[in-house]
């Protein structure tokens, strides 16, 4: 399993959790951390799209398809479990780790 595939999965979940956390109780209380979370989720979405395109065209189309279908499956899993109070922290963790893996993947793979 490549770092790009893991990064795509983590970034997808990070952006998806932010999208599903519209309830004010599911958002960070601090305005600055909420703003950071919004920016991190937007960066995760852009990096996820870039990784999917890169996996389709630069590596092999099956890797891109695996990342895309895996992202859909993980997003369905998180939707199926329902909102949890730990989602904002988990989303930020997945976003930071996913962006780091994506950067490493773009440089080294």
GROMACS .gro file of N, CA, C and O in nm:
model
  436
    1UNK      N    1   0.085  -0.117   0.000
    1UNK     CA    2   0.000   0.000   0.000
    1UNK      C    3   0.090   0.124   0.000
    1UNK      O    4   0.177   0.138   0.085
    2UNK      N    5   0.066   0.210  -0.095
    2UNK     CA    6   0.151   0.328  -0.108
    2UNK      C    7   0.109   0.438  -0.011
    2UNK      O    8  -0.004   0.442   0.038
    3UNK      N    9   0.202   0.529   0.012
    3UNK     CA   10   0.173   0.642   0.101
    3UNK      C   11   0.067   0.732   0.038
    3UNK      O   12  -0.013   0.793   0.110
    4UNK      N   13   0.063   0.739  -0.094
    4UNK     CA   14  -0.037   0.822  -0.161
    4UNK      C   15  -0.177   0.768  -0.138
    4UNK      O   16  -0.272   0.845  -0.119
    5UNK      N   17  -0.193   0.637  -0.138
    5UNK     CA   18  -0.325   0.578  -0.113
    5UNK      C   19  -0.371   0.605   0.030
    5UNK      O   20  -0.485   0.646   0.053
    6UNK      N   21  -0.283   0.586   0.126
    6UNK     CA   22  -0.317   0.613   0.266
    6UNK      C   23  -0.348   0.761   0.285
    6UNK      O   24  -0.444   0.798   0.354
    7UNK      N   25  -0.269   0.847   0.222
    7UNK     CA   26  -0.293   0.991   0.232
    7UNK      C   27  -0.429   1.028   0.173
    7UNK      O   28  -0.502   1.109   0.231
    8UNK      N   29  -0.464   0.969   0.059
    8UNK     CA   30  -0.593   0.998  -0.003
    8UNK      C   31  -0.708   0.957   0.088
    8UNK      O   32  -0.808   1.029   0.102
    9UNK      N   33  -0.694   0.842   0.153
    9UNK     CA   34  -0.800   0.796   0.243
    9UNK      C   35  -0.813   0.889   0.364
    9UNK      O   36  -0.924   0.927   0.403
   10UNK      N   37  -0.701   0.926   0.424
   10UNK     CA   38  -0.705   1.014   0.541
   10UNK      C   39  -0.759   1.153   0.506
   10UNK      O   40  -0.840   1.210   0.580
   11UNK      N   41  -0.716   1.207   0.393
   11UNK     CA   42  -0.762   1.340   0.352
   11UNK      C   43  -0.910   1.340   0.320
   11UNK      O   44  -0.981   1.437   0.349
   12UNK      N   45  -0.957   1.234   0.260
   12UNK     CA   46  -1.099   1.224   0.228
   12UNK      C   47  -1.184   1.226   0.355
   12UNK      O   48  -1.284   1.298   0.364
   13UNK      N   49  -1.144   1.148   0.453
   13UNK     CA   50  -1.220   1.143   0.579
   13UNK      C   51  -1.211   1.277   0.652
   13UNK      O   52  -1.310   1.324   0.709
   14UNK      N   53  -1.094   1.342   0.649
   14UNK     CA   54  -1.079   1.471   0.716
   14UNK      C   55  -1.174   1.574   0.658
   14UNK      O   56  -1.242   1.647   0.732
   15UNK      N   57  -1.182   1.582   0.525
   15UNK     CA   58  -1.271   1.679   0.462
   15UNK      C   59  -1.417   1.641   0.482
   15UNK      O   60  -1.504   1.727   0.503
   16UNK      N   61  -1.447   1.513   0.479
   16UNK     CA   62  -1.585   1.467   0.495
   16UNK      C   63  -1.639   1.496   0.636
   16UNK      O   64  -1.753   1.540   0.651
   17UNK      N   65  -1.558   1.472   0.736
   17UNK     CA   66  -1.602   1.499   0.873
   17UNK      C   67  -1.632   1.647   0.891
   17UNK      O   68  -1.732   1.684   0.954
   18UNK      N   69  -1.549   1.734   0.835
   18UNK     CA   70  -1.576   1.877   0.846
   18UNK      C   71  -1.708   1.912   0.778
   18UNK      O   72  -1.787   1.993   0.829
   19UNK      N   73  -1.735   1.851   0.665
   19UNK     CA   74  -1.859   1.878   0.594
   19UNK      C   75  -1.981   1.833   0.673
   19UNK      O   76  -2.084   1.900   0.673
   20UNK      N   77  -1.970   1.722   0.742
   20UNK     CA   78  -2.083   1.665   0.816
   20UNK      C   79  -2.101   1.728   0.955
   20UNK      O   80  -2.199   1.698   1.022
   21UNK      N   81  -2.012   1.813   0.998
   21UNK     CA   82  -2.020   1.871   1.132
   21UNK      C   83  -2.076   2.013   1.127
   21UNK      O   84  -2.012   2.108   1.171
   22UNK      N   85  -2.196   2.027   1.075
   22UNK     CA   86  -2.259   2.159   1.063
   22UNK      C   87  -2.320   2.206   1.195
   22UNK      O   88  -2.337   2.325   1.216
   23UNK      N   89  -2.351   2.113   1.282
   23UNK     CA   90  -2.410   2.147   1.411
   23UNK      C   91  -2.307   2.223   1.496
   23UNK      O   92  -2.192   2.179   1.509
   24UNK      N   93  -2.343   2.338   1.554
   24UNK     CA   94  -2.245   2.414   1.634
   24UNK      C   95  -2.186   2.335   1.751
   24UNK      O   96  -2.075   2.362   1.795
   25UNK      N   97  -2.260   2.236   1.802
   25UNK     CA   98  -2.206   2.155   1.911
   25UNK      C   99  -2.095   2.063   1.864
   25UNK      O  100  -2.017   2.014   1.944
   26UNK      N  101  -2.088   2.037   1.733
   26UNK     CA  102  -1.985   1.949   1.678
   26UNK      C  103  -1.863   2.027   1.629
   26UNK      O  104  -1.775   1.971   1.568
   27UNK      N  105  -1.858   2.156   1.653
   27UNK     CA  106  -1.748   2.239   1.608
   27UNK      C  107  -1.665   2.283   1.728
   27UNK      O  108  -1.714   2.287   1.839
   28UNK      N  109  -1.539   2.315   1.706
   28UNK     CA  110  -1.456   2.365   1.816
   28UNK      C  111  -1.513   2.495   1.873
   28UNK      O  112  -1.568   2.577   1.800
   29UNK      N  113  -1.498   2.512   2.004
   29UNK     CA  114  -1.552   2.632   2.069
   29UNK      C  115  -1.472   2.757   2.034
   29UNK      O  116  -1.528   2.865   2.023
   30UNK      N  117  -1.342   2.741   2.018
   30UNK     CA  118  -1.256   2.854   1.987
   30UNK      C  119  -1.274   2.893   1.839
   30UNK      O  120  -1.272   2.808   1.751
   31UNK      N  121  -1.290   3.021   1.814
   31UNK     CA  122  -1.311   3.070   1.678
   31UNK      C  123  -1.188   3.043   1.591
   31UNK      O  124  -1.200   3.005   1.474
   32UNK      N  125  -1.070   3.060   1.648
   32UNK     CA  126  -0.947   3.041   1.569
   32UNK      C  127  -0.924   2.894   1.535
   32UNK      O  128  -0.877   2.862   1.426
   33UNK      N  129  -0.955   2.805   1.625
   33UNK     CA  130  -0.939   2.663   1.593
   33UNK      C  131  -1.044   2.618   1.490
   33UNK      O  132  -1.016   2.534   1.406
   34UNK      N  133  -1.163   2.679   1.494
   34UNK     CA  134  -1.264   2.649   1.392
   34UNK      C  135  -1.218   2.701   1.256
   34UNK      O  136  -1.235   2.632   1.154
   35UNK      N  137  -1.158   2.818   1.253
   35UNK     CA  138  -1.105   2.873   1.128
   35UNK      C  139  -0.989   2.787   1.076
   35UNK      O  140  -0.979   2.760   0.956
   36UNK      N  141  -0.902   2.742   1.167
   36UNK     CA  142  -0.793   2.653   1.128
   36UNK      C  143  -0.848   2.522   1.072
   36UNK      O  144  -0.799   2.471   0.971
   37UNK      N  145  -0.952   2.470   1.135
   37UNK     CA  146  -1.013   2.345   1.089
   37UNK      C  147  -1.073   2.362   0.949
   37UNK      O  148  -1.061   2.276   0.864
   38UNK      N  149  -1.137   2.475   0.926
   38UNK     CA  150  -1.194   2.503   0.794
   38UNK      C  151  -1.085   2.508   0.687
   38UNK      O  152  -1.098   2.449   0.581
   39UNK      N  153  -0.976   2.579   0.716
   39UNK     CA  154  -0.865   2.587   0.620
   39UNK      C  155  -0.799   2.452   0.598
   39UNK      O  156  -0.763   2.416   0.485
   40UNK      N  157  -0.781   2.377   0.706
   40UNK     CA  158  -0.720   2.245   0.695
   40UNK      C  159  -0.809   2.151   0.613
   40UNK      O  160  -0.759   2.074   0.530
   41UNK      N  161  -0.938   2.158   0.632
   41UNK     CA  162  -1.029   2.073   0.555
   41UNK      C  163  -1.029   2.111   0.408
   41UNK      O  164  -1.036   2.024   0.321
   42UNK      N  165  -1.021   2.240   0.378
   42UNK     CA  166  -1.014   2.282   0.239
   42UNK      C  167  -0.883   2.235   0.175
   42UNK      O  168  -0.884   2.184   0.062
   43UNK      N  169  -0.773   2.247   0.247
   43UNK     CA  170  -0.645   2.198   0.197
   43UNK      C  171  -0.648   2.046   0.177
   43UNK      O  172  -0.593   1.993   0.080
   44UNK      N  173  -0.716   1.975   0.269
   44UNK     CA  174  -0.729   1.830   0.257
   44UNK      C  175  -0.808   1.793   0.132
   44UNK      O  176  -0.773   1.699   0.060
   45UNK      N  177  -0.915   1.867   0.103
   45UNK     CA  178  -0.995   1.839  -0.015
   45UNK      C  179  -0.916   1.863  -0.143
   45UNK      O  180  -0.920   1.781  -0.236
   46UNK      N  181  -0.841   1.972  -0.149
   46UNK     CA  182  -0.760   2.003  -0.268
   46UNK      C  183  -0.650   1.897  -0.285
   46UNK      O  184  -0.627   1.848  -0.396
   47UNK      N  185  -0.582   1.861  -0.176
   47UNK     CA  186  -0.476   1.760  -0.184
   47UNK      C  187  -0.533   1.624  -0.222
   47UNK      O  188  -0.470   1.548  -0.297
   48UNK      N  189  -0.653   1.591  -0.172
   48UNK     CA  190  -0.717   1.464  -0.208
   48UNK      C  191  -0.743   1.459  -0.357
   48UNK      O  192  -0.713   1.360  -0.423
   49UNK      N  193  -0.798   1.567  -0.412
   49UNK     CA  194  -0.823   1.571  -0.556
   49UNK      C  195  -0.695   1.559  -0.637
   49UNK      O  196  -0.689   1.488  -0.738
   50UNK      N  197  -0.589   1.628  -0.592
   50UNK     CA  198  -0.460   1.620  -0.663
   50UNK      C  199  -0.403   1.479  -0.656
   50UNK      O  200  -0.347   1.429  -0.755
   51UNK      N  201  -0.417   1.413  -0.541
   51UNK     CA  202  -0.368   1.275  -0.529
   51UNK      C  203  -0.445   1.179  -0.618
   51UNK      O  204  -0.386   1.091  -0.681
   52UNK      N  205  -0.576   1.195  -0.625
   52UNK     CA  206  -0.656   1.107  -0.710
   52UNK      C  207  -0.616   1.124  -0.855
   52UNK      O  208  -0.594   1.026  -0.928
   53UNK      N  209  -0.602   1.248  -0.900
   53UNK     CA  210  -0.561   1.274  -1.039
   53UNK      C  211  -0.422   1.218  -1.063
   53UNK      O  212  -0.395   1.154  -1.167
   54UNK      N  213  -0.331   1.239  -0.970
   54UNK     CA  214  -0.194   1.187  -0.986
   54UNK      C  215  -0.193   1.034  -0.991
   54UNK      O  216  -0.120   0.975  -1.070
   55UNK      N  217  -0.271   0.971  -0.906
   55UNK     CA  218  -0.275   0.825  -0.907
   55UNK      C  219  -0.336   0.771  -1.035
   55UNK      O  220  -0.293   0.666  -1.085
   56UNK      N  221  -0.432   0.840  -1.093
   56UNK     CA  222  -0.492   0.796  -1.218
   56UNK      C  223  -0.394   0.810  -1.335
   56UNK      O  224  -0.383   0.720  -1.418
   57UNK      N  225  -0.324   0.922  -1.343
   57UNK     CA  226  -0.246   0.952  -1.463
   57UNK      C  227  -0.097   0.922  -1.451
   57UNK      O  228  -0.035   0.883  -1.550
   58UNK      N  229  -0.038   0.940  -1.336
   58UNK     CA  230   0.107   0.923  -1.325
   58UNK      C  231   0.147   0.783  -1.281
   58UNK      O  232   0.255   0.737  -1.314
   59UNK      N  233   0.063   0.716  -1.206
   59UNK     CA  234   0.100   0.583  -1.156
   59UNK      C  235   0.030   0.477  -1.240
   59UNK      O  236   0.089   0.420  -1.331
   60UNK      N  237  -0.093   0.448  -1.211
   60UNK     CA  238  -0.174   0.354  -1.288
   60UNK      C  239  -0.318   0.378  -1.251
   60UNK      O  240  -0.348   0.414  -1.137
   61UNK      N  241  -0.408   0.359  -1.344
   61UNK     CA  242  -0.547   0.393  -1.319
   61UNK      C  243  -0.610   0.308  -1.208
   61UNK      O  244  -0.702   0.353  -1.140
   62UNK      N  245  -0.557   0.187  -1.187
   62UNK     CA  246  -0.614   0.103  -1.080
   62UNK      C  247  -0.584   0.160  -0.941
   62UNK      O  248  -0.665   0.145  -0.850
   63UNK      N  249  -0.469   0.226  -0.926
   63UNK     CA  250  -0.438   0.289  -0.797
   63UNK      C  251  -0.533   0.405  -0.770
   63UNK      O  252  -0.579   0.423  -0.657
   64UNK      N  253  -0.562   0.484  -0.872
   64UNK     CA  254  -0.657   0.593  -0.856
   64UNK      C  255  -0.797   0.542  -0.824
   64UNK      O  256  -0.867   0.599  -0.741
   65UNK      N  257  -0.837   0.434  -0.890
   65UNK     CA  258  -0.968   0.377  -0.864
   65UNK      C  259  -0.976   0.319  -0.722
   65UNK      O  260  -1.078   0.334  -0.654
   66UNK      N  261  -0.869   0.257  -0.677
   66UNK     CA  262  -0.867   0.203  -0.540
   66UNK      C  263  -0.878   0.316  -0.438
   66UNK      O  264  -0.950   0.304  -0.338
   67UNK      N  265  -0.807   0.426  -0.462
   67UNK     CA  266  -0.814   0.540  -0.369
   67UNK      C  267  -0.954   0.602  -0.370
   67UNK      O  268  -1.007   0.638  -0.265
   68UNK      N  269  -1.013   0.613  -0.487
   68UNK     CA  270  -1.146   0.672  -0.498
   68UNK      C  271  -1.252   0.585  -0.430
   68UNK      O  272  -1.332   0.633  -0.349
   69UNK      N  273  -1.251   0.456  -0.459
   69UNK     CA  274  -1.349   0.365  -0.397
   69UNK      C  275  -1.324   0.350  -0.247
   69UNK      O  276  -1.418   0.340  -0.168
   70UNK      N  277  -1.197   0.348  -0.206
   70UNK     CA  278  -1.165   0.342  -0.064
   70UNK      C  279  -1.213   0.467   0.009
   70UNK      O  280  -1.262   0.459   0.122
   71UNK      N  281  -1.201   0.582  -0.055
   71UNK     CA  282  -1.249   0.706   0.005
   71UNK      C  283  -1.400   0.702   0.023
   71UNK      O  284  -1.453   0.742   0.127
   72UNK      N  285  -1.470   0.655  -0.079
   72UNK     CA  286  -1.616   0.643  -0.068
   72UNK      C  287  -1.655   0.548   0.045
   72UNK      O  288  -1.748   0.574   0.120
   73UNK      N  289  -1.583   0.436   0.055
   73UNK     CA  290  -1.614   0.337   0.159
   73UNK      C  291  -1.589   0.393   0.299
   73UNK      O  292  -1.671   0.374   0.390
   74UNK      N  293  -1.477   0.462   0.318
   74UNK     CA  294  -1.449   0.520   0.450
   74UNK      C  295  -1.548   0.630   0.486
   74UNK      O  296  -1.590   0.641   0.601
   75UNK      N  297  -1.583   0.711   0.388
   75UNK     CA  298  -1.683   0.816   0.414
   75UNK      C  299  -1.817   0.754   0.450
   75UNK      O  300  -1.886   0.804   0.539
   76UNK      N  301  -1.856   0.647   0.384
   76UNK     CA  302  -1.980   0.579   0.419
   76UNK      C  303  -1.972   0.524   0.561
   76UNK      O  304  -2.069   0.532   0.636
   77UNK      N  305  -1.857   0.468   0.597
   77UNK     CA  306  -1.840   0.412   0.732
   77UNK      C  307  -1.860   0.520   0.838
   77UNK      O  308  -1.929   0.499   0.938
   78UNK      N  309  -1.799   0.637   0.817
   78UNK     CA  310  -1.813   0.744   0.915
   78UNK      C  311  -1.956   0.799   0.916
   78UNK      O  312  -2.007   0.838   1.021
   79UNK      N  313  -2.022   0.800   0.802
   79UNK     CA  314  -2.162   0.843   0.798
   79UNK      C  315  -2.250   0.741   0.872
   79UNK      O  316  -2.343   0.779   0.944
   80UNK      N  317  -2.220   0.615   0.854
   80UNK     CA  318  -2.298   0.508   0.916
   80UNK      C  319  -2.286   0.511   1.069
   80UNK      O  320  -2.383   0.484   1.140
   81UNK      N  321  -2.169   0.546   1.120
   81UNK     CA  322  -2.148   0.549   1.266
   81UNK      C  323  -2.218   0.668   1.330
   81UNK      O  324  -2.248   0.665   1.449
   82UNK      N  325  -2.240   0.773   1.256
   82UNK     CA  326  -2.307   0.890   1.312
   82UNK      C  327  -2.209   0.985   1.378
   82UNK      O  328  -2.093   0.950   1.403
   83UNK      N  329  -2.252   1.108   1.408
   83UNK     CA  330  -2.162   1.207   1.466
   83UNK      C  331  -2.113   1.167   1.605
   83UNK      O  332  -2.186   1.110   1.684
   84UNK      N  333  -1.990   1.199   1.630
   84UNK     CA  334  -1.927   1.174   1.760
   84UNK      C  335  -1.862   1.303   1.809
   84UNK      O  336  -1.816   1.385   1.730
   85UNK      N  337  -1.852   1.323   1.939
   85UNK     CA  338  -1.790   1.446   1.991
   85UNK      C  339  -1.641   1.458   1.958
   85UNK      O  340  -1.587   1.567   1.957
   86UNK      N  341  -1.576   1.348   1.929
   86UNK     CA  342  -1.432   1.352   1.901
   86UNK      C  343  -1.402   1.377   1.754
   86UNK      O  344  -1.286   1.380   1.715
   87UNK      N  345  -1.504   1.396   1.672
   87UNK     CA  346  -1.482   1.413   1.528
   87UNK      C  347  -1.394   1.532   1.492
   87UNK      O  348  -1.308   1.518   1.405
   88UNK      N  349  -1.411   1.651   1.550
   88UNK     CA  350  -1.325   1.762   1.509
   88UNK      C  351  -1.175   1.732   1.530
   88UNK      O  352  -1.094   1.758   1.441
   89UNK      N  353  -1.141   1.676   1.644
   89UNK     CA  354  -1.000   1.642   1.668
   89UNK      C  355  -0.951   1.533   1.576
   89UNK      O  356  -0.838   1.538   1.525
   90UNK      N  357  -1.035   1.435   1.551
   90UNK     CA  358  -0.998   1.327   1.459
   90UNK      C  359  -0.981   1.379   1.317
   90UNK      O  360  -0.887   1.340   1.246
   91UNK      N  361  -1.068   1.470   1.277
   91UNK     CA  362  -1.057   1.529   1.144
   91UNK      C  363  -0.928   1.609   1.129
   91UNK      O  364  -0.860   1.601   1.027
   92UNK      N  365  -0.894   1.686   1.232
   92UNK     CA  366  -0.770   1.764   1.227
   92UNK      C  367  -0.648   1.673   1.225
   92UNK      O  368  -0.552   1.698   1.150
   93UNK      N  369  -0.651   1.567   1.303
   93UNK     CA  370  -0.540   1.471   1.304
   93UNK      C  371  -0.525   1.406   1.167
   93UNK      O  372  -0.414   1.399   1.113
   94UNK      N  373  -0.635   1.357   1.110
   94UNK     CA  374  -0.630   1.296   0.978
   94UNK      C  375  -0.583   1.395   0.873
   94UNK      O  376  -0.509   1.360   0.781
   95UNK      N  377  -0.625   1.521   0.884
   95UNK     CA  378  -0.583   1.622   0.788
   95UNK      C  379  -0.434   1.650   0.793
   95UNK      O  380  -0.367   1.656   0.690
   96UNK      N  381  -0.380   1.665   0.912
   96UNK     CA  382  -0.236   1.694   0.926
   96UNK      C  383  -0.152   1.575   0.880
   96UNK      O  384  -0.057   1.591   0.803
   97UNK      N  385  -0.188   1.456   0.925
   97UNK     CA  386  -0.113   1.336   0.885
   97UNK      C  387  -0.128   1.312   0.735
   97UNK      O  388  -0.031   1.279   0.665
   98UNK      N  389  -0.250   1.329   0.683
   98UNK     CA  390  -0.272   1.309   0.540
   98UNK      C  391  -0.196   1.408   0.454
   98UNK      O  392  -0.140   1.372   0.351
   99UNK      N  393  -0.193   1.535   0.495
   99UNK     CA  394  -0.116   1.634   0.419
   99UNK      C  395   0.033   1.605   0.424
   99UNK      O  396   0.105   1.622   0.324
  100UNK      N  397   0.081   1.559   0.539
  100UNK     CA  398   0.222   1.521   0.548
  100UNK      C  399   0.255   1.403   0.459
  100UNK      O  400   0.356   1.403   0.388
  101UNK      N  401   0.170   1.302   0.460
  101UNK     CA  402   0.191   1.186   0.372
  101UNK      C  403   0.179   1.224   0.225
  101UNK      O  404   0.253   1.172   0.141
  102UNK      N  405   0.086   1.314   0.192
  102UNK     CA  406   0.071   1.357   0.054
  102UNK      C  407   0.195   1.432   0.006
  102UNK      O  408   0.244   1.409  -0.105
  103UNK      N  409   0.247   1.520   0.091
  103UNK     CA  410   0.370   1.592   0.055
  103UNK      C  411   0.485   1.495   0.037
  103UNK      O  412   0.563   1.506  -0.061
  104UNK      N  413   0.498   1.399   0.128
  104UNK     CA  414   0.604   1.299   0.115
  104UNK      C  415   0.586   1.218  -0.013
  104UNK      O  416   0.682   1.186  -0.082
  105UNK      N  417   0.463   1.183  -0.044
  105UNK     CA  418   0.434   1.104  -0.163
  105UNK      C  419   0.469   1.180  -0.290
  105UNK      O  420   0.524   1.124  -0.385
  106UNK      N  421   0.434   1.309  -0.294
  106UNK     CA  422   0.466   1.388  -0.414
  106UNK      C  423   0.616   1.404  -0.434
  106UNK      O  424   0.664   1.408  -0.546
  107UNK      N  425   0.692   1.410  -0.325
  107UNK     CA  426   0.836   1.428  -0.336
  107UNK      C  427   0.909   1.298  -0.365
  107UNK      O  428   1.001   1.292  -0.447
  108UNK      N  429   0.867   1.189  -0.300
  108UNK     CA  430   0.946   1.065  -0.304
  108UNK      C  431   0.889   0.952  -0.388
  108UNK      O  432   0.959   0.854  -0.412
  109UNK      N  433   0.765   0.958  -0.430
  109UNK     CA  434   0.711   0.844  -0.505
  109UNK      C  435   0.699   0.877  -0.651
  109UNK      O  436   0.658   0.973  -0.697
   0.00000   0.00000   0.00000
